[in-house]
Coordinates of N, CA, C and O in Angstrom, one line a residue:
M30 N -1.2 -45.1 -45.5 CA -1.4 -43.8 -46.0 C -2.3 -43.0 -45.0 O -2.0 -41.8 -44.8
R31 N -3.3 -43.6 -44.5 CA -4.1 -42.9 -43.5 C -3.4 -42.6 -42.3 O -3.6 -41.5 -41.7
N32 N -2.5 -43.5 -41.8 CA -1.7 -43.2 -40.6 C -0.7 -42.0 -40.9 O -0.4 -41.3 -39.9
K33 N -0.3 -41.9 -42.1 CA 0.6 -40.8 -42.4 C -0.1 -39.5 -42.3 O 0.5 -38.5 -41.8
K34 N -1.3 -39.4 -42.8 CA -2.1 -38.2 -42.7 C -2.4 -37.8 -41.3 O -2.3 -36.6 -40.9
I35 N -2.7 -38.8 -40.4 CA -2.9 -38.5 -39.0 C -1.7 -38.0 -38.4 O -1.7 -37.0 -37.6
L36 N -0.5 -38.6 -38.7 CA 0.7 -38.2 -38.1 C 1.1 -36.8 -38.6 O 1.5 -35.9 -37.7
I37 N 0.8 -36.4 -39.8 CA 1.1 -35.0 -40.3 C 0.2 -34.0 -39.6 O 0.7 -33.0 -39.2
I38 N -1.1 -34.4 -39.4 CA -2.0 -33.5 -38.8 C -1.6 -33.3 -37.3 O -1.6 -32.2 -36.8
F39 N -1.2 -34.4 -36.6 CA -0.7 -34.3 -35.3 C 0.5 -33.4 -35.1 O 0.6 -32.6 -34.2
I40 N 1.5 -33.6 -36.0 CA 2.7 -32.8 -36.0 C 2.4 -31.3 -36.2 O 2.9 -30.4 -35.5
A41 N 1.5 -31.0 -37.2 CA 1.1 -29.7 -37.5 C 0.4 -29.0 -36.2 O 0.7 -27.9 -35.9
F42 N -0.4 -29.8 -35.6 CA -1.1 -29.3 -34.4 C -0.1 -29.0 -33.3 O -0.2 -28.0 -32.6
L43 N 0.9 -29.9 -33.1 CA 1.9 -29.6 -32.0 C 2.8 -28.4 -32.4 O 3.1 -27.6 -31.5
I44 N 3.1 -28.2 -33.6 CA 3.8 -27.0 -34.0 C 3.0 -25.7 -33.7 O 3.5 -24.8 -33.2
L45 N 1.7 -25.8 -34.0 CA 0.8 -24.6 -33.7 C 0.8 -24.3 -32.2 O 0.8 -23.2 -31.8
V46 N 0.7 -25.4 -31.4 CA 0.7 -25.2 -30.0 C 2.0 -24.6 -29.5 O 2.0 -23.6 -28.7
V47 N 3.1 -25.1 -29.9 CA 4.4 -24.5 -29.5 C 4.5 -23.1 -30.0 O 5.0 -22.2 -29.2
V48 N 4.1 -22.7 -31.2 CA 4.2 -21.4 -31.7 C 3.3 -20.5 -30.8 O 3.7 -19.4 -30.4
A49 N 2.1 -20.9 -30.5 CA 1.2 -20.2 -29.6 C 1.8 -19.9 -28.3 O 1.7 -18.8 -27.7
I50 N 2.4 -20.9 -27.7 CA 3.0 -20.8 -26.3 C 4.2 -19.8 -26.4 O 4.3 -18.9 -25.6
L51 N 5.0 -19.9 -27.5 CA 6.1 -18.9 -27.6 C 5.6 -17.5 -27.8 O 6.2 -16.6 -27.2
L52 N 4.6 -17.3 -28.6 CA 4.0 -16.0 -28.8 C 3.5 -15.4 -27.5 O 3.6 -14.2 -27.2
F53 N 2.8 -16.3 -26.7 CA 2.2 -15.8 -25.4 C 3.4 -15.3 -24.5 O 3.3 -14.2 -23.9
F54 N 4.4 -16.1 -24.4 CA 5.5 -15.6 -23.5 C 6.3 -14.4 -24.0 O 6.7 -13.6 -23.3
L55 N 6.4 -14.3 -25.3 CA 7.0 -13.2 -26.0 C 6.3 -11.9 -25.7 O 6.8 -10.9 -25.2
F56 N 4.9 -11.9 -25.8 CA 4.1 -10.7 -25.6 C 4.0 -10.5 -24.1 O 3.9 -9.3 -23.6
K57 N 4.0 -11.5 -23.3 CA 3.9 -11.3 -21.8 C 5.1 -10.6 -21.3 O 5.0 -9.8 -20.4
Q58 N 6.3 -10.9 -21.8 CA 7.5 -10.2 -21.3 C 7.6 -8.8 -21.7 O 8.3 -8.0 -21.2
N59 N 6.9 -8.4 -22.7 CA 6.9 -7.0 -23.2 C 6.0 -6.1 -22.4 O 5.7 -5.0 -22.9
T60 N 5.4 -6.6 -21.3 CA 4.6 -5.7 -20.5 C 5.4 -4.5 -20.1 O 6.5 -4.6 -19.6
S61 N 4.9 -3.3 -20.3 CA 5.6 -2.1 -20.1 C 5.6 -1.7 -18.6 O 4.6 -1.9 -17.9
L62 N 6.7 -1.3 -18.1 CA 6.8 -0.8 -16.8 C 6.3 0.7 -16.7 O 6.4 1.4 -17.7
L63 N 5.8 1.0 -15.6 CA 5.5 2.4 -15.4 C 6.8 3.2 -15.4 O 7.8 2.8 -14.8
S64 N 6.8 4.4 -15.9 CA 8.0 5.2 -15.9 C 8.2 5.7 -14.5 O 7.3 5.7 -13.7
E65 N 9.4 6.2 -14.3 CA 9.7 6.8 -12.9 C 8.8 8.0 -12.7 O 8.3 8.1 -11.6
E66 N 8.5 8.8 -13.7 CA 7.7 9.9 -13.6 C 6.2 9.5 -13.2 O 5.6 10.1 -12.3
E67 N 5.7 8.5 -13.9 CA 4.4 8.0 -13.6 C 4.3 7.4 -12.2 O 3.3 7.7 -11.5
M68 N 5.4 6.7 -11.8 CA 5.4 6.2 -10.4 C 5.4 7.3 -9.4 O 4.7 7.2 -8.4
L69 N 6.2 8.3 -9.6 CA 6.3 9.4 -8.6 C 5.0 10.1 -8.5 O 4.5 10.5 -7.4
E70 N 4.3 10.4 -9.7 CA 3.0 11.0 -9.7 C 2.0 10.2 -8.9 O 1.2 10.8 -8.1
M71 N 2.0 8.9 -9.1 CA 1.0 8.0 -8.4 C 1.3 8.1 -6.9 O 0.3 8.2 -6.1
V72 N 2.5 8.0 -6.5 CA 2.9 8.0 -5.0 C 2.5 9.3 -4.4 O 1.9 9.4 -3.3
Q73 N 2.8 10.4 -5.1 CA 2.5 11.8 -4.5 C 1.0 12.0 -4.4 O 0.5 12.6 -3.5
K74 N 0.2 11.4 -5.3 CA -1.2 11.5 -5.3 C -1.8 10.7 -4.1 O -2.6 11.1 -3.4
Q75 N -1.2 9.5 -3.9 CA -1.7 8.6 -2.9 C -1.2 9.0 -1.5 O -2.0 8.9 -0.5
Y76 N 0.0 9.5 -1.4 CA 0.5 9.9 -0.1 C 0.7 11.5 -0.1 O 1.8 12.0 0.1
E77 N -0.4 12.2 -0.3 CA -0.4 13.6 -0.4 C 0.2 14.2 0.8 O 0.0 13.8 2.0
G78 N 1.0 15.2 0.6 CA 1.7 15.9 1.7 C 3.1 15.3 2.0 O 3.8 15.8 2.9
S79 N 3.4 14.2 1.4 CA 4.7 13.6 1.6 C 5.8 14.1 0.7 O 5.4 14.6 -0.4
T80 N 7.0 14.0 1.1 CA 8.1 14.4 0.2 C 8.9 13.1 -0.2 O 9.3 12.4 0.7
I81 N 9.1 12.9 -1.4 CA 9.9 11.8 -1.9 C 11.3 12.1 -1.8 O 11.8 13.1 -2.3
E82 N 12.1 11.2 -1.1 CA 13.5 11.4 -0.9 C 14.3 10.6 -1.9 O 15.3 11.2 -2.3
S83 N 13.9 9.4 -2.2 CA 14.7 8.7 -3.2 C 13.8 7.6 -3.9 O 12.8 7.2 -3.4
V84 N 14.3 7.3 -5.1 CA 13.6 6.3 -5.9 C 14.7 5.4 -6.5 O 15.7 5.8 -7.1
H85 N 14.5 4.1 -6.3 CA 15.5 3.1 -6.9 C 14.7 2.0 -7.6 O 13.7 1.5 -7.1
Q86 N 15.1 1.7 -8.8 CA 14.4 0.6 -9.6 C 15.4 -0.6 -9.7 O 16.5 -0.4 -10.0
Q87 N 14.8 -1.7 -9.4 CA 15.6 -3.0 -9.5 C 14.6 -4.0 -10.2 O 13.7 -4.4 -9.6
G88 N 14.9 -4.2 -11.5 CA 14.0 -5.1 -12.2 C 12.7 -4.4 -12.4 O 12.6 -3.3 -12.9
T89 N 11.6 -5.1 -12.0 CA 10.2 -4.5 -12.1 C 9.8 -3.8 -10.9 O 8.6 -3.4 -10.8
L90 N 10.6 -3.8 -9.8 CA 10.2 -3.2 -8.6 C 10.9 -1.8 -8.3 O 12.0 -1.6 -8.7
Y91 N 10.1 -0.9 -7.8 CA 10.5 0.4 -7.4 C 10.6 0.5 -5.9 O 9.6 0.1 -5.2
T92 N 11.7 1.0 -5.3 CA 11.8 1.2 -3.9 C 11.8 2.7 -3.7 O 12.7 3.4 -4.3
I93 N 10.8 3.2 -3.0 CA 10.7 4.7 -2.8 C 10.7 5.0 -1.3 O 10.0 4.4 -0.5
V94 N 11.6 6.0 -1.0 CA 11.7 6.4 0.4 C 11.0 7.8 0.4 O 11.3 8.7 -0.4
L95 N 10.1 8.0 1.4 CA 9.4 9.3 1.5 C 9.3 9.7 2.9 O 9.3 8.9 3.8
Q96 N 9.2 11.0 3.1 CA 9.0 11.7 4.4 C 7.5 12.1 4.5 O 7.0 12.7 3.6
H97 N 6.9 11.7 5.6 CA 5.5 12.0 5.9 C 5.6 12.7 7.2 O 6.6 12.7 7.9
T98 N 4.5 13.4 7.6 CA 4.4 14.1 8.8 C 4.7 13.1 10.0 O 5.1 13.5 11.1
L99 N 4.4 11.8 9.8 CA 4.5 10.8 10.9 C 5.9 10.2 11.0 O 6.3 9.7 12.0
G100 N 6.6 10.2 9.8 CA 7.9 9.6 9.8 C 8.4 9.4 8.4 O 7.9 9.8 7.4
Q101 N 9.5 8.6 8.4 CA 10.1 8.2 7.1 C 9.6 6.8 6.7 O 9.7 5.9 7.6
Y102 N 9.2 6.6 5.5 CA 8.6 5.3 5.1 C 9.3 4.8 3.8 O 9.8 5.6 3.0
Q103 N 9.3 3.5 3.7 CA 9.9 2.9 2.5 C 8.7 2.1 1.8 O 8.1 1.3 2.4
L104 N 8.5 2.4 0.5 CA 7.5 1.7 -0.2 C 8.1 0.8 -1.2 O 9.1 1.2 -1.9
L105 N 7.6 -0.4 -1.4 CA 8.0 -1.3 -2.5 C 6.8 -1.4 -3.4 O 5.8 -1.9 -3.0
I106 N 7.0 -1.0 -4.7 CA 5.9 -0.9 -5.6 C 6.2 -1.7 -6.9 O 7.3 -1.7 -7.4
D107 N 5.2 -2.5 -7.3 CA 5.4 -3.3 -8.5 C 5.3 -2.3 -9.7 O 4.3 -1.6 -9.9
G108 N 6.3 -2.3 -10.5 CA 6.4 -1.3 -11.6 C 5.5 -1.6 -12.8 O 5.3 -0.8 -13.6
E109 N 5.0 -2.9 -12.9 CA 4.1 -3.2 -13.9 C 2.7 -2.9 -13.6 O 1.9 -2.3 -14.4
T110 N 2.2 -3.1 -12.4 CA 0.8 -2.9 -12.0 C 0.6 -1.6 -11.2 O -0.5 -1.1 -11.1
G111 N 1.7 -1.1 -10.5 CA 1.5 0.1 -9.7 C 1.0 -0.3 -8.3 O 0.8 0.6 -7.5
D112 N 0.9 -1.6 -8.0 CA 0.5 -2.0 -6.7 C 1.6 -1.8 -5.6 O 2.7 -2.1 -5.9
T113 N 1.2 -1.4 -4.4 CA 2.1 -1.3 -3.3 C 2.3 -2.7 -2.7 O 1.3 -3.3 -2.3
I114 N 3.5 -3.2 -2.8 CA 3.8 -4.5 -2.2 C 4.0 -4.5 -0.7 O 3.5 -5.3 0.0
S115 N 4.7 -3.5 -0.3 CA 5.0 -3.3 1.1 C 5.2 -1.8 1.5 O 5.6 -1.0 0.6
L116 N 4.8 -1.5 2.7 CA 5.0 -0.2 3.3 C 5.6 -0.4 4.6 O 5.1 -1.1 5.5
K117 N 6.8 0.2 4.8 CA 7.6 0.0 6.1 C 8.0 1.3 6.6 O 8.5 2.1 5.9
R118 N 7.7 1.5 7.9 CA 8.1 2.8 8.6 C 9.6 2.6 8.9 O 10.0 1.7 9.6
L119 N 10.4 3.5 8.5 CA 11.9 3.5 8.8 C 12.2 4.3 10.0 O 13.1 3.8 10.8
S120 N 11.5 5.4 10.3 CA 11.7 6.1 11.5 C 10.4 6.9 11.8 O 9.6 7.1 10.9
L121 N 10.3 7.3 13.1 CA 9.1 8.0 13.5 C 9.5 9.4 13.9 O 10.5 9.6 14.5
H122 N 8.7 10.4 13.4 CA 8.9 11.8 13.7 C 8.1 12.1 14.9 O 7.0 11.7 15.1
Q123 N 8.7 12.9 15.8 CA 7.9 13.5 16.9 C 7.3 14.8 16.4 O 7.9 15.5 15.6
D124 N 6.2 15.1 17.0 CA 5.6 16.4 16.7 C 6.5 17.5 17.1 O 7.1 17.5 18.2
E125 N 6.7 18.6 16.2 CA 7.6 19.6 16.5 C 7.3 20.4 17.8 O 8.2 20.8 18.6
D126 N 6.0 20.5 18.1 CA 5.6 21.2 19.3 C 6.1 20.5 20.5 O 6.5 21.1 21.5
S127 N 6.0 19.2 20.5 CA 6.4 18.4 21.7 C 7.9 18.4 21.8 O 8.5 18.2 22.9
Q128 N 8.6 18.5 20.7 CA 10.1 18.5 20.7 C 10.6 19.9 21.3 O 11.5 19.9 22.0
N129 N 9.9 21.0 20.9 CA 10.3 22.3 21.3 C 9.8 22.7 22.7 O 10.2 23.7 23.2
Q130 N 8.8 22.0 23.2 CA 8.2 22.4 24.5 C 9.0 22.0 25.7 O 9.5 20.9 25.7
D131 N 9.1 22.9 26.7 CA 9.8 22.5 27.9 C 8.9 21.7 28.8 O 7.8 22.2 29.2
T132 N 9.2 20.5 29.1 CA 8.3 19.6 29.9 C 8.5 19.8 31.4 O 7.8 19.2 32.2
G133 N 9.6 20.5 31.8 CA 9.8 20.7 33.2 C 10.1 19.4 33.9 O 9.7 19.2 35.1
G134 N 10.8 18.5 33.3 CA 11.2 17.2 33.9 C 10.1 16.2 33.7 O 10.4 15.0 34.0
N135 N 9.0 16.5 33.2 CA 7.9 15.5 32.9 C 8.2 14.8 31.6 O 8.4 15.4 30.6
T136 N 8.3 13.5 31.7 CA 8.7 12.7 30.5 C 7.4 12.3 29.6 O 7.6 11.8 28.5
E137 N 6.2 12.6 30.2 CA 5.0 12.3 29.4 C 4.8 13.3 28.4 O 5.2 14.5 28.5
D138 N 4.1 12.9 27.3 CA 3.7 13.9 26.3 C 2.7 14.8 26.8 O 1.8 14.4 27.5
P139 N 2.8 16.1 26.5 CA 1.8 17.1 27.1 C 0.5 17.0 26.2 O 0.4 17.6 25.2
I140 N -0.4 16.2 26.7 CA -1.7 16.1 26.0 C -2.8 16.5 27.0 O -2.6 16.3 28.2
D141 N -3.9 17.0 26.5 CA -4.9 17.4 27.4 C -5.7 16.2 28.0 O -5.6 15.1 27.5
D142 N -6.5 16.5 29.0 CA -7.2 15.4 29.7 C -8.2 14.7 28.8 O -8.4 13.5 28.9
H143 N -8.8 15.4 27.8 CA -9.8 14.8 26.9 C -9.1 13.7 26.1 O -9.7 12.7 25.8
A144 N -7.8 14.0 25.7 CA -7.1 13.0 24.8 C -6.7 11.8 25.6 O -6.3 10.8 25.0
K145 N -6.8 11.8 26.9 CA -6.3 10.6 27.7 C -7.4 9.5 27.7 O -7.2 8.4 28.2
T146 N -8.6 9.8 27.2 CA -9.7 8.8 27.2 C -9.6 8.2 25.8 O -9.6 8.8 24.8
K147 N -9.5 6.8 25.8 CA -9.5 6.1 24.6 C -10.8 6.1 23.9 O -11.8 6.0 24.5
L148 N -10.7 6.3 22.5 CA -11.9 6.2 21.7 C -12.6 4.8 21.8 O -11.9 3.8 21.9
T149 N -13.9 4.8 21.6 CA -14.5 3.5 21.4 C -14.3 3.0 20.0 O -14.0 3.8 19.1
E150 N -14.6 1.7 19.8 CA -14.5 1.2 18.4 C -15.5 2.0 17.5 O -15.2 2.3 16.3
Q151 N -16.7 2.3 18.0 CA -17.7 3.0 17.2 C -17.2 4.3 16.8 O -17.4 4.8 15.7
E152 N -16.6 5.1 17.7 CA -16.0 6.4 17.4 C -14.9 6.3 16.3 O -14.9 7.1 15.4
A153 N -14.1 5.3 16.4 CA -13.0 5.0 15.4 C -13.6 4.7 14.1 O -13.2 5.2 13.0
I154 N -14.7 3.9 14.1 CA -15.4 3.6 12.8 C -16.0 4.9 12.2 O -15.8 5.1 11.0
E155 N -16.6 5.7 13.0 CA -17.2 7.0 12.5 C -16.1 7.9 11.8 O -16.3 8.5 10.8
I156 N -14.9 8.0 12.5 CA -13.8 8.8 12.0 C -13.3 8.2 10.7 O -13.1 8.9 9.7
A157 N -13.2 6.8 10.6 CA -12.7 6.2 9.4 C -13.6 6.4 8.3 O -13.2 6.7 7.1
L158 N -14.9 6.2 8.5 CA -15.9 6.4 7.5 C -16.0 7.9 7.0 O -16.5 8.1 5.9
S159 N -15.6 8.8 7.8 CA -15.6 10.2 7.4 C -14.5 10.5 6.4 O -14.5 11.4 5.7
E160 N -13.5 9.6 6.5 CA -12.3 9.7 5.5 C -12.5 8.9 4.3 O -12.2 9.4 3.2
V161 N -13.1 7.7 4.4 CA -13.3 6.8 3.3 C -14.6 6.2 3.3 O -15.0 5.6 4.4
Q162 N -15.4 6.3 2.3 CA -16.7 5.7 2.2 C -16.6 4.2 1.8 O -15.8 3.9 1.0
G163 N -17.4 3.3 2.5 CA -17.4 1.9 2.2 C -17.9 1.1 3.3 O -18.7 1.6 4.2
R164 N -17.6 -0.2 3.3 CA -18.1 -1.1 4.3 C -16.9 -1.5 5.2 O -15.9 -1.9 4.7
I165 N -17.2 -1.5 6.5 CA -16.2 -1.9 7.5 C -15.9 -3.4 7.4 O -16.8 -4.2 7.4
D166 N -14.6 -3.7 7.1 CA -14.3 -5.1 7.0 C -13.7 -5.6 8.3 O -14.0 -6.7 8.7
Q167 N -12.9 -4.8 9.0 CA -12.3 -5.2 10.2 C -11.8 -4.0 11.0 O -11.4 -3.0 10.4
I168 N -11.8 -4.1 12.3 CA -11.2 -3.1 13.2 C -10.4 -3.7 14.3 O -10.8 -4.7 14.9
V169 N -9.2 -3.3 14.5 CA -8.3 -3.9 15.4 C -7.6 -2.8 16.2 O -7.2 -1.8 15.7
L170 N -7.6 -2.9 17.6 CA -6.8 -2.0 18.4 C -5.5 -2.6 18.7 O -5.3 -3.8 19.1
E171 N -4.4 -1.9 18.4 CA -3.1 -2.4 18.5 C -2.1 -1.2 18.8 O -2.5 -0.1 18.8
E172 N -0.9 -1.6 19.1 CA 0.2 -0.6 19.4 C 1.2 -0.6 18.3 O 1.7 -1.7 17.9
E173 N 1.4 0.5 17.7 CA 2.4 0.7 16.6 C 3.4 1.8 17.1 O 3.1 2.9 17.3
D174 N 4.7 1.4 17.2 CA 5.7 2.3 17.6 C 5.4 3.1 18.8 O 5.6 4.3 18.9
G175 N 4.8 2.4 19.8 CA 4.5 3.0 21.1 C 3.2 3.8 21.1 O 2.9 4.5 22.1
I176 N 2.5 3.8 20.0 CA 1.2 4.6 19.9 C 0.1 3.6 19.8 O 0.1 2.7 19.0
T177 N -0.9 3.7 20.7 CA -2.1 2.9 20.6 C -3.0 3.4 19.5 O -3.3 4.6 19.4
V178 N -3.3 2.5 18.5 CA -4.0 2.9 17.3 C -5.1 1.9 17.0 O -5.1 0.8 17.4
Y179 N -6.1 2.4 16.3 CA -7.1 1.6 15.7 C -6.7 1.4 14.3 O -6.5 2.4 13.6
E180 N -6.7 0.2 13.8 CA -6.5 -0.1 12.4 C -7.8 -0.5 11.8 O -8.4 -1.6 12.2
V181 N -8.4 0.3 11.0 CA -9.7 0.1 10.4 C -9.6 -0.2 9.0 O -9.1 0.6 8.2
E182 N -10.1 -1.4 8.6 CA -10.1 -1.8 7.2 C -11.5 -1.5 6.6 O -12.5 -2.0 7.1
I183 N -11.5 -0.8 5.5 CA -12.8 -0.5 4.8 C -12.7 -1.0 3.4 O -11.8 -0.7 2.6
E184 N -13.7 -1.8 3.0 CA -13.9 -2.3 1.7 C -14.6 -1.3 0.9 O -15.8 -1.0 1.1
V185 N -13.9 -0.7 -0.1 CA -14.5 0.4 -0.9 C -15.3 -0.2 -2.0 O -16.4 0.2 -2.3
D186 N -14.7 -1.2 -2.7 CA -15.5 -1.9 -3.7 C -14.9 -3.3 -3.8 O -14.0 -3.7 -2.9
N187 N -15.2 -4.1 -4.8 CA -14.7 -5.5 -4.9 C -13.2 -5.6 -5.0 O -12.6 -6.6 -4.7
E188 N -12.6 -4.5 -5.6 CA -11.2 -4.6 -5.8 C -10.3 -3.7 -4.9 O -9.1 -3.8 -4.9
T189 N -11.0 -2.8 -4.2 CA -10.2 -1.8 -3.4 C -10.5 -1.8 -2.0 O -11.7 -1.9 -1.6
E190 N -9.5 -1.8 -1.1 CA -9.6 -1.7 0.3 C -8.7 -0.7 0.9 O -7.6 -0.5 0.4
A191 N -9.2 0.1 1.8 CA -8.4 1.1 2.5 C -8.2 0.7 3.9 O -9.1 0.1 4.6
T192 N -7.0 1.0 4.4 CA -6.7 0.8 5.8 C -6.4 2.1 6.4 O -5.5 2.9 6.0
I193 N -7.2 2.5 7.5 CA -7.0 3.8 8.1 C -6.4 3.6 9.5 O -7.0 2.8 10.3
I194 N -5.3 4.2 9.8 CA -4.7 4.1 11.1 C -5.1 5.4 11.9 O -4.8 6.5 11.5
I195 N -5.7 5.2 13.1 CA -6.2 6.3 13.9 C -5.7 6.2 15.2 O -5.7 5.2 15.9
N196 N -5.1 7.3 15.8 CA -4.6 7.4 17.1 C -5.8 7.1 18.0 O -6.9 7.8 18.0
A197 N -5.7 6.1 18.9 CA -6.8 5.7 19.7 C -7.2 6.7 20.8 O -8.3 6.6 21.4
Y198 N -6.3 7.7 21.1 CA -6.6 8.6 22.1 C -7.0 10.0 21.6 O -7.9 10.7 22.1
T199 N -6.4 10.4 20.5 CA -6.7 11.7 20.0 C -7.7 11.7 18.8 O -8.3 12.7 18.5
G200 N -7.9 10.6 18.2 CA -8.8 10.4 17.1 C -8.2 11.0 15.8 O -8.9 11.0 14.8
K201 N -6.9 11.3 15.8 CA -6.3 11.8 14.6 C -6.0 10.7 13.6 O -5.5 9.6 14.0
V202 N -6.3 10.9 12.3 CA -6.0 9.9 11.3 C -4.5 10.1 11.0 O -4.0 11.1 10.6
L203 N -3.8 9.0 11.3 CA -2.3 9.0 11.1 C -1.9 8.6 9.7 O -0.9 9.2 9.2
F204 N -2.6 7.7 9.1 CA -2.2 7.2 7.8 C -3.4 6.5 7.1 O -4.2 5.9 7.8
I205 N -3.4 6.6 5.8 CA -4.4 5.8 5.0 C -3.6 5.1 3.9 O -2.8 5.8 3.2
T206 N -3.8 3.8 3.8 CA -3.2 3.1 2.7 C -4.3 2.4 1.9 O -5.3 2.1 2.4
W207 N -4.0 2.2 0.6 CA -4.9 1.6 -0.3 C -4.4 0.3 -0.9 O -3.2 0.3 -1.3
D208 N -5.2 -0.7 -0.9 CA -4.8 -2.0 -1.5 C -5.7 -2.3 -2.6 O -6.9 -2.0 -2.6

């Protein structure tokens, strides 16, 4: 008799565990996706001055193509969290002034002598901190699409980090991304 009670209690416990697991997965799958309107508003706020060319949703992921002053970019965004999964440059725009200017056979970009001097890391850090307040996490000098840039990572808080791309010769902030 005692073994029967233990067996009944054990079976009831197993049933409760199975029901709890099923309910967990049922509610987890009902996580709502951001609407296309919410997604576009978020992207336009984050990439101010950009024009959204297309939006495609596949499952929980949004693929957004946008035009920025620097070029055409493709964003892959998680529709549940709004996090940017990847940012890929599809094409690079040249400055309209340099496209329209007659170089007289000179293939170099027409830049003034001041811009031919590369910024120091400290100057790049000062420029980055003037854009985003926080703690410098890392600074790297690299070449992206033929342009020498400083990539400065700033930890804004425990959950947010900004990456600022700065032209290493002109000091112009080319792009800011948020993670």
